[in-house]
Tab-separated table of N, CA and C in Angstrom:
chain	number	residue	atom	x	y	z
A	1	MET	N	0.814	-1.183	-0.022
A	1	MET	CA	-0.009	0.010	0.013
A	1	MET	C	0.840	1.260	0.026
A	2	PHE	N	1.727	1.384	0.990
A	2	PHE	CA	2.632	2.561	1.068
A	2	PHE	C	3.509	2.659	-0.126
A	3	GLU	N	4.048	1.518	-0.601
A	3	GLU	CA	4.950	1.510	-1.747
A	3	GLU	C	4.219	1.971	-2.998
A	4	GLU	N	2.978	1.597	-3.157
A	4	GLU	CA	2.213	2.051	-4.330
A	4	GLU	C	1.932	3.537	-4.272
A	5	ILE	N	1.600	4.061	-3.089
A	5	ILE	CA	1.400	5.471	-2.935
A	5	ILE	C	2.671	6.277	-3.262
A	6	MET	N	3.814	5.810	-2.709
A	6	MET	CA	5.082	6.460	-3.008
A	6	MET	C	5.408	6.393	-4.491
A	7	HIS	N	5.148	5.248	-5.127
A	7	HIS	CA	5.407	5.163	-6.560
A	7	HIS	C	4.586	6.201	-7.319
A	8	ASN	N	3.316	6.333	-6.959
A	8	ASN	CA	2.463	7.318	-7.640
A	8	ASN	C	2.909	8.761	-7.440
A	9	VAL	N	3.282	9.044	-6.158
A	9	VAL	CA	3.791	10.379	-5.848
A	9	VAL	C	5.052	10.702	-6.614
A	10	VAL	N	5.975	9.754	-6.634
A	10	VAL	CA	7.238	9.960	-7.336
A	10	VAL	C	6.981	10.132	-8.818
A	11	MET	N	6.071	9.383	-9.391
A	11	MET	CA	5.802	9.503	-10.796
A	11	MET	C	5.238	10.870	-11.159
A	12	VAL	N	4.348	11.388	-10.282
A	12	VAL	CA	3.793	12.728	-10.463
A	12	VAL	C	4.904	13.768	-10.417
A	13	LEU	N	5.768	13.642	-9.402
A	13	LEU	CA	6.884	14.564	-9.269
A	13	LEU	C	7.830	14.521	-10.480
A	14	ILE	N	8.095	13.337	-10.979
A	14	ILE	CA	8.954	13.178	-12.140
A	14	ILE	C	8.319	13.940	-13.346
A	15	HIS	N	7.055	13.733	-13.546
A	15	HIS	CA	6.418	14.368	-14.661
A	15	HIS	C	6.386	15.895	-14.526
A	16	VAL	N	6.141	16.399	-13.335
A	16	VAL	CA	6.133	17.862	-13.077
A	16	VAL	C	7.529	18.412	-13.382
A	17	ILE	N	8.585	17.788	-12.861
A	17	ILE	CA	9.913	18.267	-13.071
A	17	ILE	C	10.285	18.226	-14.543
A	18	GLU	N	9.906	17.166	-15.273
A	18	GLU	CA	10.179	17.067	-16.694
A	18	GLU	C	9.463	18.171	-17.452
A	19	ILE	N	8.222	18.464	-17.080
A	19	ILE	CA	7.479	19.529	-17.744
A	19	ILE	C	8.141	20.862	-17.522
A	20	ILE	N	8.647	21.075	-16.276
A	20	ILE	CA	9.393	22.318	-16.033
A	20	ILE	C	10.591	22.467	-16.925
A	21	GLY	N	11.345	21.365	-17.051
A	21	GLY	CA	12.505	21.353	-17.926
A	21	GLY	C	12.147	21.633	-19.360
A	22	ILE	N	11.089	21.029	-19.835
A	22	ILE	CA	10.625	21.239	-21.224
A	22	ILE	C	10.209	22.643	-21.386
A	23	PHE	N	9.496	23.206	-20.398
A	23	PHE	CA	9.047	24.613	-20.458
A	23	PHE	C	10.190	25.575	-20.574
A	24	ILE	N	11.243	25.322	-19.774
A	24	ILE	CA	12.440	26.195	-19.799
A	24	ILE	C	13.076	26.163	-21.161
A	25	VAL	N	13.244	24.949	-21.776
A	25	VAL	CA	13.923	24.841	-23.075
A	25	VAL	C	13.043	25.540	-24.125
A	26	VAL	N	11.708	25.327	-24.127
A	26	VAL	CA	10.827	25.867	-25.156
A	26	VAL	C	10.791	27.391	-25.043
A	27	THR	N	10.678	27.904	-23.827
A	27	THR	CA	10.645	29.366	-23.678
A	27	THR	C	11.987	29.986	-24.083
A	28	GLY	N	13.102	29.274	-23.783
A	28	GLY	CA	14.399	29.754	-24.182
A	28	GLY	C	14.514	29.801	-25.719
A	29	VAL	N	13.990	28.787	-26.403
A	29	VAL	CA	14.037	28.741	-27.838
A	29	VAL	C	13.208	29.896	-28.440
A	30	PHE	N	12.042	30.099	-27.920
A	30	PHE	CA	11.188	31.207	-28.463
A	30	PHE	C	11.804	32.531	-28.188
A	31	LYS	N	12.379	32.755	-26.997
A	31	LYS	CA	13.069	33.998	-26.693
A	31	LYS	C	14.218	34.211	-27.578
A	32	ALA	N	15.012	33.177	-27.857
A	32	ALA	CA	16.153	33.285	-28.741
A	32	ALA	C	15.707	33.583	-30.181
A	33	PHE	N	14.633	32.958	-30.589
A	33	PHE	CA	14.087	33.244	-31.946
A	33	PHE	C	13.583	34.670	-32.050
A	34	LYS	N	12.910	35.132	-31.028
A	34	LYS	CA	12.409	36.543	-31.009
A	34	LYS	C	13.594	37.511	-31.055
A	35	ASP	N	14.641	37.219	-30.241
A	35	ASP	CA	15.815	38.050	-30.297
A	35	ASP	C	16.560	37.970	-31.606
A	36	TYR	N	16.525	36.823	-32.233
A	36	TYR	CA	17.154	36.675	-33.552
A	36	TYR	C	16.452	37.538	-34.578
A	37	LEU	N	15.122	37.532	-34.506
A	37	LEU	CA	14.389	38.380	-35.407
A	37	LEU	C	14.722	39.871	-35.215
A	38	LYS	N	14.854	40.262	-33.950
A	38	LYS	CA	15.256	41.575	-33.622
A	38	LYS	C	16.701	41.872	-34.138
A	39	SER	N	17.560	40.856	-34.065
A	39	SER	CA	18.990	41.058	-34.480
A	39	SER	C	19.116	41.327	-35.947
A	40	LEU	N	18.116	40.925	-36.705
A	40	LEU	CA	18.131	41.244	-38.162
A	40	LEU	C	18.195	42.719	-38.396
A	41	GLY	N	17.667	43.511	-37.441
A	41	GLY	CA	17.741	44.985	-37.521
A	41	GLY	C	19.006	45.484	-36.921
A	42	GLY	N	19.897	44.604	-36.384
A	42	GLY	CA	21.192	45.035	-35.830
A	42	GLY	C	21.168	45.437	-34.424
A	43	ASN	N	20.119	45.105	-33.669
A	43	ASN	CA	19.993	45.521	-32.257
A	43	ASN	C	20.773	44.603	-31.280
A	44	ILE	N	20.988	43.347	-31.607
A	44	ILE	CA	21.564	42.419	-30.680
A	44	ILE	C	22.586	41.553	-31.410
A	45	GLY	N	23.636	41.126	-30.768
A	45	GLY	CA	24.642	40.315	-31.419
A	45	GLY	C	24.345	38.839	-31.270
A	46	THR	N	25.056	38.038	-31.994
A	46	THR	CA	24.838	36.579	-31.942
A	46	THR	C	25.366	36.020	-30.631
A	47	PHE	N	26.320	36.671	-29.998
A	47	PHE	CA	26.782	36.190	-28.677
A	47	PHE	C	25.675	36.066	-27.707
A	48	GLU	N	24.873	37.119	-27.537
A	48	GLU	CA	23.811	37.092	-26.588
A	48	GLU	C	22.778	36.055	-26.958
A	49	LEU	N	22.513	35.867	-28.218
A	49	LEU	CA	21.530	34.866	-28.682
A	49	LEU	C	21.996	33.492	-28.274
A	50	ARG	N	23.229	33.118	-28.640
A	50	ARG	CA	23.780	31.786	-28.330
A	50	ARG	C	23.895	31.572	-26.807
A	51	HIS	N	24.313	32.619	-26.135
A	51	HIS	CA	24.430	32.505	-24.662
A	51	HIS	C	23.090	32.201	-24.000
A	52	ASP	N	22.047	32.991	-24.354
A	52	ASP	CA	20.735	32.824	-23.766
A	52	ASP	C	20.141	31.472	-24.142
A	53	LEU	N	20.299	31.060	-25.369
A	53	LEU	CA	19.731	29.737	-25.776
A	53	LEU	C	20.488	28.651	-25.074
A	54	GLY	N	21.791	28.733	-25.039
A	54	GLY	CA	22.606	27.690	-24.377
A	54	GLY	C	22.258	27.589	-22.890
A	55	THR	N	22.091	28.720	-22.251
A	55	THR	CA	21.774	28.727	-20.855
A	55	THR	C	20.372	28.095	-20.607
A	56	ALA	N	19.441	28.402	-21.454
A	56	ALA	CA	18.103	27.769	-21.327
A	56	ALA	C	18.180	26.237	-21.511
A	57	MET	N	18.975	25.819	-22.490
A	57	MET	CA	19.150	24.386	-22.765
A	57	MET	C	19.822	23.682	-21.564
A	58	VAL	N	20.869	24.274	-21.026
A	58	VAL	CA	21.572	23.682	-19.893
A	58	VAL	C	20.607	23.591	-18.679
A	59	THR	N	19.888	24.682	-18.436
A	59	THR	CA	18.953	24.679	-17.314
A	59	THR	C	17.862	23.631	-17.464
A	60	GLY	N	17.324	23.594	-18.642
A	60	GLY	CA	16.324	22.579	-18.944
A	60	GLY	C	16.803	21.142	-18.784
A	61	LEU	N	18.053	20.935	-19.277
A	61	LEU	CA	18.642	19.589	-19.136
A	61	LEU	C	18.872	19.265	-17.642
A	62	GLU	N	19.216	20.250	-16.823
A	62	GLU	CA	19.429	19.990	-15.416
A	62	GLU	C	18.101	19.513	-14.764
A	63	PHE	N	16.981	20.140	-15.167
A	63	PHE	CA	15.697	19.686	-14.613
A	63	PHE	C	15.384	18.288	-15.131
A	64	LYS	N	15.639	18.014	-16.353
A	64	LYS	CA	15.379	16.704	-16.892
A	64	LYS	C	16.264	15.638	-16.201
A	65	MET	N	17.535	16.040	-15.892
A	65	MET	CA	18.391	15.138	-15.215
A	65	MET	C	17.882	14.862	-13.789
A	66	ALA	N	17.405	15.883	-13.124
A	66	ALA	CA	16.816	15.726	-11.804
A	66	ALA	C	15.645	14.721	-11.840
A	67	ALA	N	14.812	14.814	-12.841
A	67	ALA	CA	13.713	13.852	-12.973
A	67	ALA	C	14.197	12.453	-13.158
A	68	GLU	N	15.271	12.306	-13.980
A	68	GLU	CA	15.841	10.950	-14.173
A	68	GLU	C	16.430	10.402	-12.914
A	69	ILE	N	17.069	11.234	-12.142
A	69	ILE	CA	17.653	10.796	-10.827
A	69	ILE	C	16.552	10.364	-9.909
A	70	LEU	N	15.476	11.146	-9.908
A	70	LEU	CA	14.302	10.769	-9.082
A	70	LEU	C	13.685	9.436	-9.552
A	71	ARG	N	13.765	9.184	-10.878
A	71	ARG	CA	13.232	7.954	-11.433
A	71	ARG	C	13.980	6.752	-10.918
A	72	THR	N	15.225	6.928	-10.487
A	72	THR	CA	15.971	5.801	-9.948
A	72	THR	C	15.332	5.174	-8.726
A	73	VAL	N	14.470	5.944	-8.085
A	73	VAL	CA	13.803	5.440	-6.868
A	73	VAL	C	12.820	4.298	-7.216
A	74	ILE	N	12.271	4.339	-8.467
A	74	ILE	CA	11.175	3.453	-8.772
A	74	ILE	C	11.533	2.372	-9.810
A	75	VAL	N	12.809	2.331	-10.245
A	75	VAL	CA	13.182	1.248	-11.191
A	75	VAL	C	13.154	-0.098	-10.523
A	76	ARG	N	12.756	-1.085	-11.304
A	76	ARG	CA	12.545	-2.441	-10.731
A	76	ARG	C	13.391	-3.512	-11.399
A	77	THR	N	13.715	-3.322	-12.692
A	77	THR	CA	14.440	-4.383	-13.413
A	77	THR	C	15.758	-3.868	-13.907
A	78	LYS	N	16.596	-4.886	-14.277
A	78	LYS	CA	17.922	-4.569	-14.805
A	78	LYS	C	17.773	-3.747	-16.119
A	79	GLU	N	16.852	-4.093	-16.934
A	79	GLU	CA	16.700	-3.367	-18.203
A	79	GLU	C	16.317	-1.895	-17.976
A	80	GLU	N	15.453	-1.612	-17.010
A	80	GLU	CA	15.135	-0.240	-16.646
A	80	GLU	C	16.345	0.504	-16.137
A	81	ILE	N	17.157	-0.140	-15.362
A	81	ILE	CA	18.416	0.505	-14.850
A	81	ILE	C	19.349	0.833	-15.975
A	82	ILE	N	19.511	-0.098	-16.926
A	82	ILE	CA	20.410	0.122	-18.050
A	82	ILE	C	19.872	1.262	-18.924
A	83	MET	N	18.566	1.273	-19.189
A	83	MET	CA	17.978	2.343	-20.006
A	83	MET	C	18.116	3.667	-19.275
A	84	LEU	N	17.890	3.714	-18.009
A	84	LEU	CA	17.986	4.964	-17.218
A	84	LEU	C	19.437	5.444	-17.211
A	85	GLY	N	20.377	4.552	-17.057
A	85	GLY	CA	21.808	4.879	-17.097
A	85	GLY	C	22.174	5.482	-18.453
A	86	ALA	N	21.669	4.888	-19.527
A	86	ALA	CA	21.961	5.392	-20.902
A	86	ALA	C	21.374	6.800	-21.078
A	87	ILE	N	20.199	6.992	-20.573
A	87	ILE	CA	19.518	8.348	-20.693
A	87	ILE	C	20.335	9.377	-19.914
A	88	ILE	N	20.706	9.012	-18.676
A	88	ILE	CA	21.492	9.937	-17.874
A	88	ILE	C	22.842	10.249	-18.533
A	89	LEU	N	23.505	9.259	-19.044
A	89	LEU	CA	24.788	9.450	-19.732
A	89	LEU	C	24.631	10.365	-20.940
A	90	LEU	N	23.590	10.167	-21.730
A	90	LEU	CA	23.370	10.969	-22.884
A	90	LEU	C	23.093	12.416	-22.530
A	91	ARG	N	22.305	12.601	-21.471
A	91	ARG	CA	21.964	13.977	-21.059
A	91	ARG	C	23.201	14.650	-20.464
A	92	GLU	N	24.030	13.892	-19.769
A	92	GLU	CA	25.256	14.461	-19.173
A	92	GLU	C	26.206	14.856	-20.287
A	93	VAL	N	26.333	14.075	-21.338
A	93	VAL	CA	27.185	14.453	-22.531
A	93	VAL	C	26.654	15.695	-23.151
A	94	LEU	N	25.360	15.807	-23.391
A	94	LEU	CA	24.761	17.017	-23.945
A	94	LEU	C	25.051	18.201	-23.044
A	95	PHE	N	24.845	18.034	-21.765
A	95	PHE	CA	25.065	19.097	-20.776
A	95	PHE	C	26.551	19.581	-20.860
A	96	PHE	N	27.471	18.624	-20.922
A	96	PHE	CA	28.890	18.965	-20.950
A	96	PHE	C	29.225	19.816	-22.164
A	97	PHE	N	28.773	19.379	-23.369
A	97	PHE	CA	29.164	20.083	-24.574
A	97	PHE	C	28.486	21.417	-24.687
A	98	ILE	N	27.235	21.527	-24.268
A	98	ILE	CA	26.556	22.819	-24.281
A	98	ILE	C	27.211	23.784	-23.310
A	99	ASN	N	27.513	23.295	-22.122
A	99	ASN	CA	28.173	24.130	-21.110
A	99	ASN	C	29.559	24.572	-21.594
A	100	LYS	N	30.286	23.658	-22.232
A	100	LYS	CA	31.625	23.965	-22.756
A	100	LYS	C	31.493	25.056	-23.794
A	101	ASP	N	30.502	24.955	-24.699
A	101	ASP	CA	30.282	25.944	-25.731
A	101	ASP	C	29.956	27.333	-25.133
A	102	ILE	N	29.146	27.362	-24.113
A	102	ILE	CA	28.811	28.627	-23.433
A	102	ILE	C	30.058	29.239	-22.810
A	103	LYS	N	30.898	28.445	-22.165
A	103	LYS	CA	32.094	28.977	-21.552
A	103	LYS	C	33.056	29.545	-22.589
A	104	GLU	N	33.203	28.830	-23.708
A	104	GLU	CA	34.122	29.299	-24.745
A	104	GLU	C	33.586	30.626	-25.344
A	105	HIS	N	32.270	30.711	-25.539
A	105	HIS	CA	31.759	31.960	-26.055
A	105	HIS	C	31.875	33.094	-25.058
A	106	ASN	N	31.727	32.787	-23.793
A	106	ASN	CA	31.895	33.811	-22.740
A	106	ASN	C	33.349	34.322	-22.781
A	107	LYS	N	34.313	33.402	-22.888
A	107	LYS	CA	35.710	33.737	-22.947
A	107	LYS	C	35.985	34.607	-24.147
A	108	GLU	N	35.485	34.235	-25.338
A	108	GLU	CA	35.711	35.020	-26.537
A	108	GLU	C	35.091	36.380	-26.415
A	109	HIS	N	33.872	36.443	-25.905
A	109	HIS	CA	33.179	37.691	-25.763
A	109	HIS	C	33.940	38.599	-24.774
A	110	SER	N	34.411	38.023	-23.721
A	110	SER	CA	35.177	38.794	-22.739
A	110	SER	C	36.451	39.331	-23.369
A	111	ALA	N	37.170	38.510	-24.138
A	111	ALA	CA	38.350	38.966	-24.795
A	111	ALA	C	38.081	40.067	-25.784
A	112	GLU	N	36.949	39.942	-26.529
A	112	GLU	CA	36.580	41.010	-27.457
A	112	GLU	C	36.275	42.309	-26.741
A	113	ASN	N	35.577	42.221	-25.643
A	113	ASN	CA	35.210	43.441	-24.870
A	113	ASN	C	36.484	44.073	-24.269
A	114	ASP	N	37.425	43.244	-23.791
A	114	ASP	CA	38.661	43.781	-23.310
A	114	ASP	C	39.438	44.527	-24.356
A	115	SER	N	39.533	43.971	-25.551
A	115	SER	CA	40.293	44.597	-26.587
A	115	SER	C	39.612	45.880	-27.084
A	116	GLU	N	38.264	45.895	-27.117
A	116	GLU	CA	37.541	47.086	-27.451
A	116	GLU	C	37.717	48.176	-26.385
A	117	HIS	N	37.725	47.750	-25.122
A	117	HIS	CA	37.922	48.713	-24.048
A	117	HIS	C	39.354	49.311	-24.122
A	118	LYS	N	40.349	48.498	-24.446
A	118	LYS	CA	41.712	48.951	-24.600
A	118	LYS	C	41.816	49.980	-25.687
A	119	LYS	N	41.107	49.708	-26.859
A	119	LYS	CA	41.172	50.617	-27.986
A	119	LYS	C	40.543	51.990	-27.588
A	120	ILE	N	39.440	51.902	-26.852
A	120	ILE	CA	38.743	53.175	-26.514
A	120	ILE	C	39.493	53.972	-25.475
A	121	THR	N	39.966	53.295	-24.418
A	121	THR	CA	40.504	54.035	-23.281
A	121	THR	C	42.058	54.099	-23.336
A	122	GLY	N	42.647	53.146	-24.083
A	122	GLY	CA	44.131	53.087	-24.060
A	122	GLY	C	44.684	52.500	-22.784
A	123	ILE	N	43.817	51.873	-21.930
A	123	ILE	CA	44.204	51.350	-20.659
A	123	ILE	C	44.475	49.830	-20.845
A	124	LYS	N	45.586	49.384	-20.292
A	124	LYS	CA	45.848	47.948	-20.351
A	124	LYS	C	45.126	47.229	-19.211
A	125	ILE	N	44.388	46.177	-19.569
A	125	ILE	CA	43.633	45.408	-18.580
A	125	ILE	C	44.325	44.105	-18.257
A	126	GLU	N	44.611	43.868	-17.020
A	126	GLU	CA	45.239	42.630	-16.676
A	126	GLU	C	44.336	41.773	-15.833
A	127	ARG	N	44.374	40.479	-16.065
A	127	ARG	CA	43.501	39.545	-15.327
A	127	ARG	C	44.349	38.759	-14.401
A	128	GLU	N	43.742	38.365	-13.296
A	128	GLU	CA	44.466	37.538	-12.323
A	128	GLU	C	44.432	36.112	-12.678
């Protein structure tokens, strides 16, 4: 009885968390598309677009990963464990590469801003 109730509660939580993750990704895509349309007029650069979209994707994947971790509570068979492990591994790989791409773009954008700042002010900027 208690096990069945916990199973149902966990399943509801898993679905809610997955929906939150999907919502974050979808809203991030629509926001990036809206900003892209604005960028056609020259108002926004591609850095901001890629950064915002990547951030939304990483955040959404984190919610999806949380749901998969919660799903480990209710797995019953070896096949389910293998499938769950494969899904978690795939999402972790996606998370790693998207996060790496965001960090590289942040570094490039920071370097571009520093060089622009040097040109404008003539001040040398040093980083620790």
